[in-house]
């Protein structure tokens, strides 16, 4: 499988939303209270994703050989991993690692001093642990949303 990673543009917002909304409904929403679902799903609309891209959230997309979006990752302030999603049929093939490594590299080049955070969904904690993230506290529940705050400190900032 040939995977291309590139920076997303506003024109990619619809495809990004179409990838991440169904995955969020399937994997994240079941661990949250019903009242919180609309908050996260609205934040992932094509309009909101376009706004994030326009306002300096750094989005990367992974495309297959047919230029279909198969993965997306987003970093806020070059320090907080905001989104990391891979289409189901491409999971377990290293796409999330490719996206993460590229985001980390870009962030370090942009001045990140080696500290990254993520609020991991309950069922994605193990993915982030494989990247080196560690819990900073236990499972957290806020306004019906459930996550695990995690942090990664990169000692060697060689890019």
XYZ file of C-alpha atoms in Angstrom:
159
model
C 0.000 0.000 0.000
C 1.320 3.402 -0.998
C 0.579 6.130 1.553
C 1.233 9.818 0.998
C 1.256 12.242 3.920
C 0.613 15.912 3.222
C -0.555 19.043 4.974
C -4.306 19.474 4.777
C -5.926 22.518 3.238
C -9.361 24.007 3.762
C -10.455 22.095 0.649
C -9.835 18.843 2.576
C -12.191 19.733 5.441
C -15.182 17.811 4.065
C -13.181 14.597 3.549
C -11.592 14.957 6.987
C -14.994 15.356 8.619
C -16.409 12.409 6.657
C -13.597 10.223 8.009
C -13.528 11.291 11.648
C -17.238 11.691 12.457
C -18.233 8.035 11.851
C -15.127 6.789 13.688
C -15.945 9.040 16.632
C -19.546 7.809 16.688
C -18.336 4.207 16.711
C -15.356 4.362 19.065
C -15.576 7.480 21.242
C -19.256 8.263 21.770
C -20.109 4.891 23.353
C -17.771 5.741 26.259
C -19.362 9.171 26.817
C -22.680 10.309 28.202
C -25.296 10.872 25.495
C -25.561 14.598 26.253
C -21.904 15.114 25.312
C -22.046 13.492 21.864
C -23.257 16.606 20.060
C -20.372 18.673 21.435
C -17.652 16.526 19.914
C -19.537 15.723 16.707
C -20.316 19.387 16.010
C -16.644 20.225 16.554
C -15.831 17.790 13.739
C -18.179 19.253 11.120
C -16.612 20.232 7.804
C -17.205 23.896 8.677
C -15.432 23.607 12.016
C -12.536 21.597 10.573
C -12.128 24.281 7.874
C -12.074 26.914 10.613
C -9.419 24.992 12.564
C -7.247 24.699 9.444
C -7.668 28.417 8.735
C -6.766 29.266 12.334
C -3.415 27.552 12.611
C -4.333 24.064 13.738
C -1.825 21.924 11.863
C -3.621 19.106 10.026
C -1.980 16.278 8.121
C -3.798 13.772 5.981
C -2.734 10.348 4.785
C -3.908 9.418 1.316
C -3.852 6.088 -0.475
C -2.773 5.592 -4.086
C -6.219 6.816 -5.235
C -5.858 10.063 -3.244
C -8.585 8.983 -0.832
C -8.133 10.246 2.712
C -7.363 7.229 4.913
C -6.004 9.037 7.966
C -5.893 12.428 9.622
C -3.931 13.983 12.453
C -4.058 17.453 13.948
C -1.814 19.348 16.331
C -2.908 22.457 18.223
C -0.181 24.954 19.101
C 2.399 22.412 17.934
C 2.056 20.745 21.333
C -1.382 19.155 21.808
C -2.392 16.211 19.633
C -5.966 17.143 18.816
C -7.037 14.441 16.316
C -5.565 11.136 15.166
C -7.860 8.910 13.129
C -7.293 6.148 10.577
C -9.960 4.513 8.409
C -10.886 1.092 9.779
C -9.590 -0.918 6.835
C -6.195 0.786 7.164
C -5.807 0.437 10.934
C -2.923 -1.693 12.175
C -0.771 -0.873 9.137
C 1.351 1.906 10.631
C -0.612 4.852 9.226
C -1.198 6.445 12.643
C 2.505 6.110 13.456
C 3.458 7.797 10.157
C 1.076 10.661 10.869
C 2.297 11.018 14.463
C 5.980 10.948 13.505
C 5.450 13.645 10.878
C 3.429 15.824 13.287
C 6.054 15.422 15.987
C 8.849 16.341 13.582
C 7.028 19.428 12.292
C 6.206 20.511 15.849
C 9.823 20.228 16.984
C 10.920 22.253 13.943
C 8.314 24.880 14.893
C 9.850 25.316 18.334
C 8.183 22.691 20.510
C 10.689 21.941 23.279
C 9.828 18.251 23.410
C 6.573 18.125 25.400
C 3.367 16.813 23.827
C -0.074 16.211 25.322
C -3.172 14.311 24.256
C -6.560 13.641 25.822
C -6.884 10.028 24.734
C -10.211 8.352 24.211
C -10.542 5.324 26.494
C -10.056 2.843 23.666
C -7.155 4.695 22.035
C -4.924 4.947 25.103
C -2.899 1.913 24.018
C -2.049 3.525 20.662
C -0.621 6.591 22.371
C 1.225 4.423 24.893
C 2.989 2.721 21.970
C 4.145 6.171 20.842
C 5.603 6.773 24.313
C 2.807 8.805 25.911
C 2.183 8.237 29.612
C -0.855 8.985 31.750
C -0.689 12.218 33.704
C -3.775 11.250 35.702
C -6.457 8.596 35.736
C -9.573 8.424 33.622
C -11.178 11.856 33.617
C -14.856 12.689 33.213
C -15.833 16.264 32.332
C -19.281 17.394 31.205
C -20.068 13.823 30.139
C -16.846 13.406 28.159
C -14.431 10.689 29.246
C -10.727 10.696 28.397
C -7.250 9.930 29.682
C -4.835 12.894 29.835
C -1.418 11.787 28.593
C 1.951 13.393 27.989
C 5.105 12.606 26.058
C 8.448 14.207 26.759
C 10.990 13.832 23.993
C 14.441 13.907 25.555
C 16.323 13.827 22.249
C 14.964 16.620 20.088
C 16.907 15.551 16.998
C 14.533 15.947 14.085
